[in-house]
XYZ file of N, CA and C in Angstrom:
540
model
N -95.166 8.837 -229.929
C -93.815 8.923 -229.843
C -92.986 7.704 -228.759
N -92.256 7.224 -229.125
C -91.321 6.453 -228.510
C -89.818 6.620 -228.556
N -89.327 6.897 -227.236
C -88.267 7.387 -227.207
C -87.467 6.283 -226.314
N -86.413 6.116 -226.872
C -85.555 5.311 -225.887
C -83.922 5.548 -225.652
N -83.412 6.029 -224.554
C -82.223 6.484 -224.225
C -81.230 4.847 -224.130
N -79.972 5.206 -224.458
C -79.109 4.036 -223.955
C -77.784 4.323 -224.008
N -76.677 3.543 -223.675
C -75.455 3.961 -223.459
C -74.855 3.063 -224.642
N -74.258 3.601 -225.505
C -73.206 2.850 -226.468
C -71.719 3.232 -226.855
N -71.232 2.503 -227.317
C -69.899 2.904 -227.772
C -69.777 3.840 -228.706
N -69.171 4.845 -229.056
C -69.236 5.687 -230.602
C -68.499 4.921 -231.371
N -69.047 4.657 -232.786
C -68.512 3.993 -233.733
C -67.113 4.902 -233.800
N -67.122 6.028 -233.965
C -65.872 6.629 -234.392
C -64.931 6.860 -233.126
N -65.235 6.593 -232.395
C -64.184 6.352 -231.096
C -63.969 5.173 -230.246
N -63.723 4.173 -230.600
C -63.811 2.800 -229.672
C -62.959 2.614 -228.486
N -62.309 4.092 -228.442
C -61.455 4.279 -226.947
C -62.596 4.751 -226.019
N -63.641 5.336 -226.443
C -64.583 5.672 -225.416
C -65.393 5.038 -224.710
N -65.630 4.967 -223.554
C -66.250 4.013 -222.703
C -67.849 4.119 -222.706
N -68.492 5.060 -223.246
C -69.659 5.017 -223.425
C -70.206 6.287 -223.546
N -71.301 6.529 -224.519
C -72.477 8.070 -224.604
C -73.605 7.494 -224.469
N -74.262 8.592 -223.921
C -75.656 8.546 -223.807
C -76.316 9.006 -225.443
N -77.140 7.795 -225.561
C -77.985 8.033 -227.028
C -79.354 8.022 -226.993
N -80.009 8.509 -227.738
C -81.748 7.969 -227.999
C -82.130 8.042 -229.556
N -82.832 7.144 -229.325
C -83.459 7.055 -230.851
C -84.853 6.980 -230.752
N -85.829 7.320 -231.471
C -87.220 7.665 -231.658
C -87.721 7.053 -232.470
N -89.416 6.490 -232.384
C -90.054 6.257 -233.398
C -91.402 7.038 -233.705
N -91.933 7.426 -234.388
C -93.362 7.833 -235.028
C -94.347 7.154 -234.931
N -93.852 5.886 -235.122
C -94.953 4.605 -235.735
C -94.822 3.597 -234.905
N -95.028 3.576 -233.814
C -95.136 2.572 -232.646
C -93.859 1.426 -232.672
N -92.832 1.990 -232.941
C -91.242 1.155 -233.215
C -91.314 0.461 -234.605
N -91.905 0.705 -235.457
C -92.008 -0.066 -237.023
C -90.687 0.446 -236.930
N -90.381 1.792 -237.440
C -89.191 2.355 -237.904
C -88.691 3.099 -236.957
N -87.498 3.164 -236.734
C -86.519 4.053 -235.537
C -85.562 4.978 -236.587
N -85.369 6.429 -235.919
C -84.461 7.191 -236.257
C -83.125 6.810 -236.004
N -82.525 7.706 -236.600
C -80.908 7.147 -236.541
C -80.481 7.928 -234.909
N -79.406 7.571 -234.309
C -79.486 7.585 -232.974
C -78.662 8.904 -232.672
N -78.970 9.728 -231.966
C -78.248 11.246 -231.372
C -77.886 11.286 -230.282
N -76.688 11.623 -230.200
C -75.619 11.590 -228.970
C -76.330 12.773 -227.914
N -77.016 12.675 -227.121
C -77.114 13.724 -226.157
C -75.931 14.005 -225.159
N -74.979 13.316 -224.498
C -74.152 13.996 -223.850
C -73.371 14.727 -224.685
N -72.685 16.119 -224.543
C -71.780 16.701 -225.143
C -70.798 16.552 -224.867
N -69.948 16.184 -224.091
C -68.349 16.214 -223.471
C -67.885 15.519 -224.574
N -66.576 16.187 -224.482
C -65.654 15.239 -226.019
C -64.650 14.486 -225.459
N -64.790 14.102 -224.067
C -63.707 13.198 -223.794
C -63.876 11.782 -223.570
N -63.163 10.865 -223.424
C -63.647 9.792 -223.515
C -64.163 8.831 -221.885
N -64.457 9.755 -221.261
C -65.667 9.453 -219.940
C -66.837 8.670 -220.345
N -67.110 7.676 -219.367
C -68.043 6.669 -219.141
C -69.250 7.485 -218.712
N -70.346 7.381 -219.680
C -71.652 8.195 -219.066
C -72.579 7.092 -218.959
N -73.813 6.795 -217.809
C -74.493 5.563 -218.047
C -75.929 6.002 -217.354
N -76.664 4.588 -217.185
C -77.821 4.485 -216.913
C -78.893 6.082 -217.172
N -79.030 6.174 -218.617
C -79.772 7.458 -218.844
C -81.105 6.996 -218.500
N -81.846 8.278 -218.106
C -83.085 8.187 -218.313
C -84.468 9.183 -218.553
N -85.331 9.346 -219.235
C -85.709 10.233 -220.062
C -87.110 10.347 -219.456
N -87.873 11.524 -219.733
C -89.120 11.954 -219.277
C -89.662 12.872 -220.308
N -90.603 12.843 -220.942
C -91.551 13.953 -221.958
C -92.552 14.792 -220.961
N -92.773 15.947 -221.047
C -93.545 16.959 -220.415
C -94.795 16.463 -221.475
N -95.781 17.632 -220.774
C -97.163 17.823 -221.629
C -96.647 18.566 -222.808
N -96.098 19.329 -223.216
C -95.718 20.407 -224.235
C -95.051 19.694 -225.430
N -94.244 18.126 -224.963
C -93.556 17.485 -225.498
C -92.035 17.565 -225.634
N -91.526 18.402 -224.569
C -90.193 18.209 -224.471
C -89.756 17.041 -223.984
N -88.706 16.891 -224.033
C -88.065 15.647 -223.683
C -86.724 15.848 -222.528
N -86.602 15.090 -221.530
C -86.047 15.293 -220.544
C -85.022 14.294 -220.310
N -83.917 14.388 -220.160
C -82.835 13.178 -220.175
C -81.837 13.345 -218.538
N -81.460 12.213 -218.245
C -80.563 12.486 -216.727
C -79.757 11.455 -217.241
N -78.365 11.767 -216.380
C -77.815 10.404 -216.607
C -76.413 10.343 -215.399
N -75.884 9.491 -215.572
C -74.682 9.745 -214.319
C -73.252 9.839 -215.238
N -72.405 10.698 -214.894
C -71.300 10.939 -215.971
C -70.026 10.726 -215.134
N -68.628 10.174 -215.581
C -67.711 10.663 -214.732
C -66.602 11.662 -215.431
N -67.326 12.260 -216.375
C -66.468 13.389 -216.885
C -65.541 14.359 -216.202
N -66.224 14.472 -214.926
C -65.151 15.628 -214.344
C -64.469 15.273 -212.929
N -64.450 13.602 -213.288
C -62.933 13.060 -212.505
C -61.734 12.533 -213.585
N -60.897 13.148 -213.574
C -59.860 12.429 -214.271
C -59.517 10.981 -214.159
N -59.940 10.303 -212.719
C -59.914 9.019 -212.447
C -60.407 8.269 -212.832
N -62.007 8.480 -213.451
C -63.062 8.103 -213.502
C -63.553 7.390 -212.147
N -63.410 7.782 -211.021
C -64.042 7.128 -209.635
C -65.009 7.814 -209.047
N -65.107 8.691 -209.751
C -66.570 9.532 -208.885
C -67.467 10.034 -210.308
N -68.916 9.985 -210.069
C -69.671 10.726 -211.250
C -70.665 11.544 -210.591
N -70.716 12.499 -211.483
C -71.930 13.149 -211.410
C -73.113 13.154 -212.242
N -74.265 13.618 -211.663
C -75.678 13.792 -212.539
C -75.462 14.600 -213.320
N -76.073 14.936 -214.702
C -76.068 15.344 -215.425
C -77.194 15.809 -216.359
N -77.794 16.476 -216.862
C -79.438 16.882 -217.231
C -79.116 17.402 -218.765
N -79.977 17.280 -219.415
C -80.401 17.787 -220.963
C -81.742 17.834 -221.408
N -81.901 18.755 -222.325
C -83.343 18.579 -222.971
C -83.518 18.865 -224.299
N -84.703 18.310 -224.921
C -84.777 18.816 -226.180
C -86.344 19.140 -226.538
N -86.361 20.283 -227.509
C -87.666 20.881 -227.802
C -88.131 20.501 -229.004
N -87.234 19.573 -229.892
C -87.519 19.107 -231.096
C -87.553 17.808 -231.553
N -88.204 16.922 -230.287
C -88.202 15.295 -230.606
C -87.203 14.748 -230.645
N -85.859 15.523 -229.901
C -84.839 14.653 -229.621
C -83.705 14.372 -230.950
N -83.742 15.872 -231.769
C -83.030 15.861 -232.883
C -81.644 16.920 -232.637
N -82.172 17.517 -231.503
C -80.846 18.779 -230.864
C -81.198 18.429 -229.331
N -80.158 18.777 -228.700
C -80.626 18.451 -227.257
C -79.505 19.932 -227.003
N -80.081 20.528 -225.413
C -79.725 21.710 -224.777
C -77.887 21.327 -224.411
N -77.543 22.221 -224.217
C -76.075 22.139 -223.318
C -76.131 21.286 -222.288
N -75.325 20.246 -222.010
C -75.518 19.840 -220.845
C -75.199 20.457 -219.295
N -76.077 19.914 -218.477
C -75.972 21.123 -216.909
C -75.374 19.704 -215.720
N -74.621 20.040 -215.158
C -74.503 19.191 -214.232
C -75.727 19.493 -213.014
N -76.205 18.535 -212.088
C -76.901 18.567 -211.413
C -76.968 18.463 -209.979
N -75.569 17.763 -209.656
C -74.841 17.675 -208.393
C -74.030 18.252 -207.827
N -73.594 18.729 -206.805
C -72.418 19.469 -206.319
C -71.338 18.677 -205.872
N -71.304 17.309 -205.724
C -70.367 16.789 -205.147
C -70.520 15.044 -205.784
N -69.052 14.832 -206.006
C -69.441 13.663 -206.892
C -69.576 12.486 -206.013
N -70.224 11.299 -206.623
C -70.085 9.958 -206.044
C -69.380 9.088 -206.303
N -68.455 8.217 -205.433
C -68.097 7.146 -206.019
C -68.940 5.698 -205.759
N -69.369 5.011 -206.671
C -70.135 3.789 -206.356
C -69.796 2.765 -205.436
N -68.432 2.658 -205.446
C -67.842 1.639 -204.468
C -68.117 2.154 -203.128
N -68.251 3.913 -202.982
C -68.565 3.844 -201.377
C -69.963 3.873 -201.143
N -70.583 4.110 -202.019
C -71.991 3.984 -202.105
C -72.508 2.588 -201.454
N -72.220 1.247 -202.087
C -72.496 0.251 -201.721
C -71.390 -0.778 -202.029
N -71.226 -1.728 -201.389
C -70.290 -2.868 -201.513
C -70.372 -3.160 -203.346
N -68.754 -3.119 -203.540
C -68.397 -3.448 -205.158
C -69.436 -2.409 -206.215
N -70.160 -1.262 -205.717
C -70.657 -0.278 -206.404
C -72.157 -0.748 -207.069
N -72.323 -2.214 -206.657
C -73.841 -2.552 -207.155
C -74.922 -1.852 -206.970
N -75.966 -1.791 -207.756
C -77.612 -1.169 -207.631
C -77.022 0.414 -207.378
N -76.323 0.821 -208.141
C -75.892 2.176 -208.354
C -77.140 2.921 -209.144
N -77.345 2.060 -209.798
C -78.312 2.870 -211.271
C -80.038 2.166 -211.033
N -79.646 1.505 -209.608
C -81.213 1.136 -209.813
C -82.393 1.994 -209.208
N -81.660 3.270 -208.925
C -82.530 4.362 -208.311
C -82.627 5.235 -209.200
N -81.994 5.556 -210.030
C -82.004 6.876 -211.231
C -83.421 6.861 -211.593
N -84.149 8.168 -211.940
C -85.266 8.012 -212.492
C -85.736 9.587 -212.741
N -86.321 9.750 -213.797
C -86.764 11.438 -213.829
C -88.200 11.596 -214.273
N -89.000 12.616 -214.236
C -90.504 12.980 -214.332
C -90.547 14.415 -214.766
N -91.078 14.669 -215.576
C -91.486 15.828 -216.183
C -93.203 16.286 -215.851
N -93.390 17.222 -215.400
C -94.837 17.823 -215.696
C -94.575 19.362 -216.363
N -95.582 19.955 -216.563
C -95.868 21.531 -217.025
C -95.135 22.378 -216.424
N -94.786 22.306 -215.459
C -94.000 23.000 -214.446
C -92.512 22.905 -214.144
N -92.567 21.702 -214.192
C -91.103 21.033 -213.603
C -90.478 20.039 -213.721
N -89.221 19.770 -213.656
C -88.852 18.966 -213.591
C -88.054 17.830 -212.547
N -88.358 16.622 -212.134
C -87.613 16.287 -210.828
C -86.999 15.006 -211.408
N -86.065 14.926 -210.438
C -84.905 13.640 -210.819
C -84.231 13.084 -209.233
N -83.882 11.954 -208.928
C -83.638 11.218 -208.162
C -82.690 10.039 -208.899
N -81.681 10.002 -207.664
C -80.748 9.167 -208.016
C -80.101 8.470 -206.682
N -79.202 7.540 -206.719
C -78.358 6.763 -205.698
C -77.169 8.117 -205.636
N -76.856 8.475 -204.232
C -75.795 9.447 -204.152
C -74.791 8.352 -203.344
N -73.883 8.747 -203.274
C -72.579 8.133 -202.448
C -71.881 8.875 -201.610
N -72.040 10.223 -201.828
C -71.312 11.010 -201.128
C -70.855 10.728 -199.728
N -71.869 10.638 -198.757
C -71.410 10.647 -197.463
C -70.719 9.141 -197.380
N -70.341 8.237 -198.104
C -69.397 6.938 -197.853
C -68.363 7.364 -198.056
N -67.969 8.672 -198.466
C -66.236 9.145 -198.386
C -66.058 9.244 -197.078
N -66.888 9.661 -195.972
C -66.433 9.497 -194.743
C -66.682 8.761 -193.995
N -66.930 7.707 -194.237
C -66.957 6.553 -193.414
C -67.330 5.097 -194.190
N -68.238 3.959 -194.075
C -68.513 2.886 -194.644
C -69.182 3.148 -195.728
N -69.602 2.165 -196.095
C -70.634 2.113 -197.599
C -71.408 3.324 -197.095
N -72.239 3.995 -197.844
C -73.461 4.825 -197.674
C -74.207 5.387 -198.685
N -75.363 4.646 -198.863
C -75.966 5.260 -200.108
C -77.209 5.772 -199.858
N -77.579 7.026 -200.213
C -79.057 7.618 -200.050
C -79.670 8.209 -201.062
N -80.995 8.541 -201.410
C -81.673 8.577 -202.171
C -81.604 9.949 -202.395
N -80.708 10.901 -203.485
C -80.863 12.267 -203.591
C -82.170 12.748 -204.844
N -82.239 13.851 -204.612
C -83.289 15.010 -205.174
C -83.124 15.691 -205.649
N -83.117 16.103 -206.923
C -83.307 17.646 -207.318
C -84.314 17.907 -208.508
N -84.626 19.407 -208.526
C -85.535 19.727 -209.268
C -84.969 20.621 -210.180
N -85.542 21.128 -211.180
C -85.226 22.259 -212.522
C -85.424 23.481 -211.696
N -86.714 23.800 -211.275
C -87.253 25.159 -210.795
C -86.336 24.970 -209.533
N -86.507 26.489 -208.617
C -85.356 26.840 -207.850
C -86.592 26.360 -206.666
N -85.953 26.136 -205.672
C -86.778 25.512 -204.455
C -87.111 27.201 -203.997
N -88.548 27.071 -203.235
C -88.747 28.591 -202.729
C -87.664 28.695 -201.153
N -87.234 29.963 -201.259
C -86.626 29.946 -199.800
C -87.459 29.850 -198.565
N -86.886 29.487 -197.706
C -87.637 28.865 -196.279
C -87.451 30.024 -195.595
N -88.723 29.965 -195.188
C -88.987 30.939 -193.624
C -89.165 30.012 -192.218
N -88.350 30.214 -191.846
C -88.400 29.107 -190.181
C -88.371 30.247 -188.872
N -89.190 29.392 -188.129
C -88.771 30.189 -186.706
C -88.671 29.326 -185.552
N -87.818 29.556 -184.805
C -86.997 28.236 -183.776
C -87.281 28.788 -182.360
N -88.262 28.265 -181.591
C -88.753 28.886 -180.194
C -88.511 27.695 -179.213
N -87.819 27.815 -177.899
C -87.169 29.459 -177.825
C -85.927 29.304 -178.804
N -85.110 30.747 -179.260
C -84.163 30.878 -180.301
C -82.735 30.387 -179.330
N -82.864 30.762 -178.128
C -81.939 29.754 -177.519
C -82.116 29.446 -176.304
N -81.203 28.822 -175.348
C -81.660 27.856 -174.159
C -80.874 26.963 -173.611
N -80.919 26.200 -172.830
C -80.370 25.517 -172.347
C -80.437 24.090 -173.173
N -79.502 23.150 -173.339
C -79.966 21.652 -173.750
C -80.893 21.017 -173.358
N -81.669 19.741 -173.571
C -82.591 19.228 -173.077
C -83.868 19.579 -173.328
N -84.083 21.251 -173.593
C -85.328 21.300 -173.520
C -85.939 21.504 -175.070
N -87.524 20.949 -175.118
C -88.075 20.857 -176.343
C -88.046 22.412 -177.145
N -87.783 22.232 -178.496
C -87.689 23.203 -179.123
C -88.680 23.209 -180.610
N -89.525 23.968 -180.564
C -90.444 24.296 -181.759
C -90.105 25.039 -183.039
N -90.103 24.084 -184.338
C -89.887 24.965 -185.343
C -90.805 25.017 -186.147
N -91.377 26.033 -186.526
C -92.497 26.841 -187.494
C -91.942 27.520 -188.505
N -92.312 27.570 -189.756
C -92.319 28.017 -190.697
C -93.239 27.547 -192.381
N -92.288 27.994 -193.582
C -93.090 27.599 -194.815
C -91.405 27.269 -195.720
N -92.330 26.330 -196.599
C -91.094 25.964 -197.525
C -90.105 25.719 -197.020
N -89.980 24.508 -195.956
C -89.118 23.669 -195.802
C -89.752 22.765 -195.300
N -88.652 21.076 -195.501
C -89.123 19.980 -195.287
C -88.635 19.630 -193.811
N -89.274 19.473 -192.913
C -89.152 18.838 -191.565
C -88.100 17.580 -191.743
């Protein structure tokens, strides 16, 4: 199976800035399926930089940047969908991010914002990374790499020793399921 995700202008709505589509081939690219739209919004908002991954069971996972939640089309969110029938139908889209990113606040001129989008799938989980510009809203341009996974993260168990005391002293942090 070969899967290609891309952004294109819908033929039935040239006012739409672009939707996420996928085509597939079962014969090494000799022939291709008709395109299937992955994003499920009915707005003319721009979707961009789709990424796809296939898990060991054959489910296809897709993520992309999406301006549907911002009426001014300034901030994007990351959206996700999955297909368990070779891309013929897609799940309802899920918003991954909790805060929108303005590409112009992430890097001067909004450049390079999609260079860092990626998705990987295993039999147990789906992992997504993207360029996130939320911190740029509070100062100069600031782009970080954000990460999410489909499964919930385990609740951390943290012990801080000593639990209180004067400043300037060493503190020991111990626990499980947290990232130092």
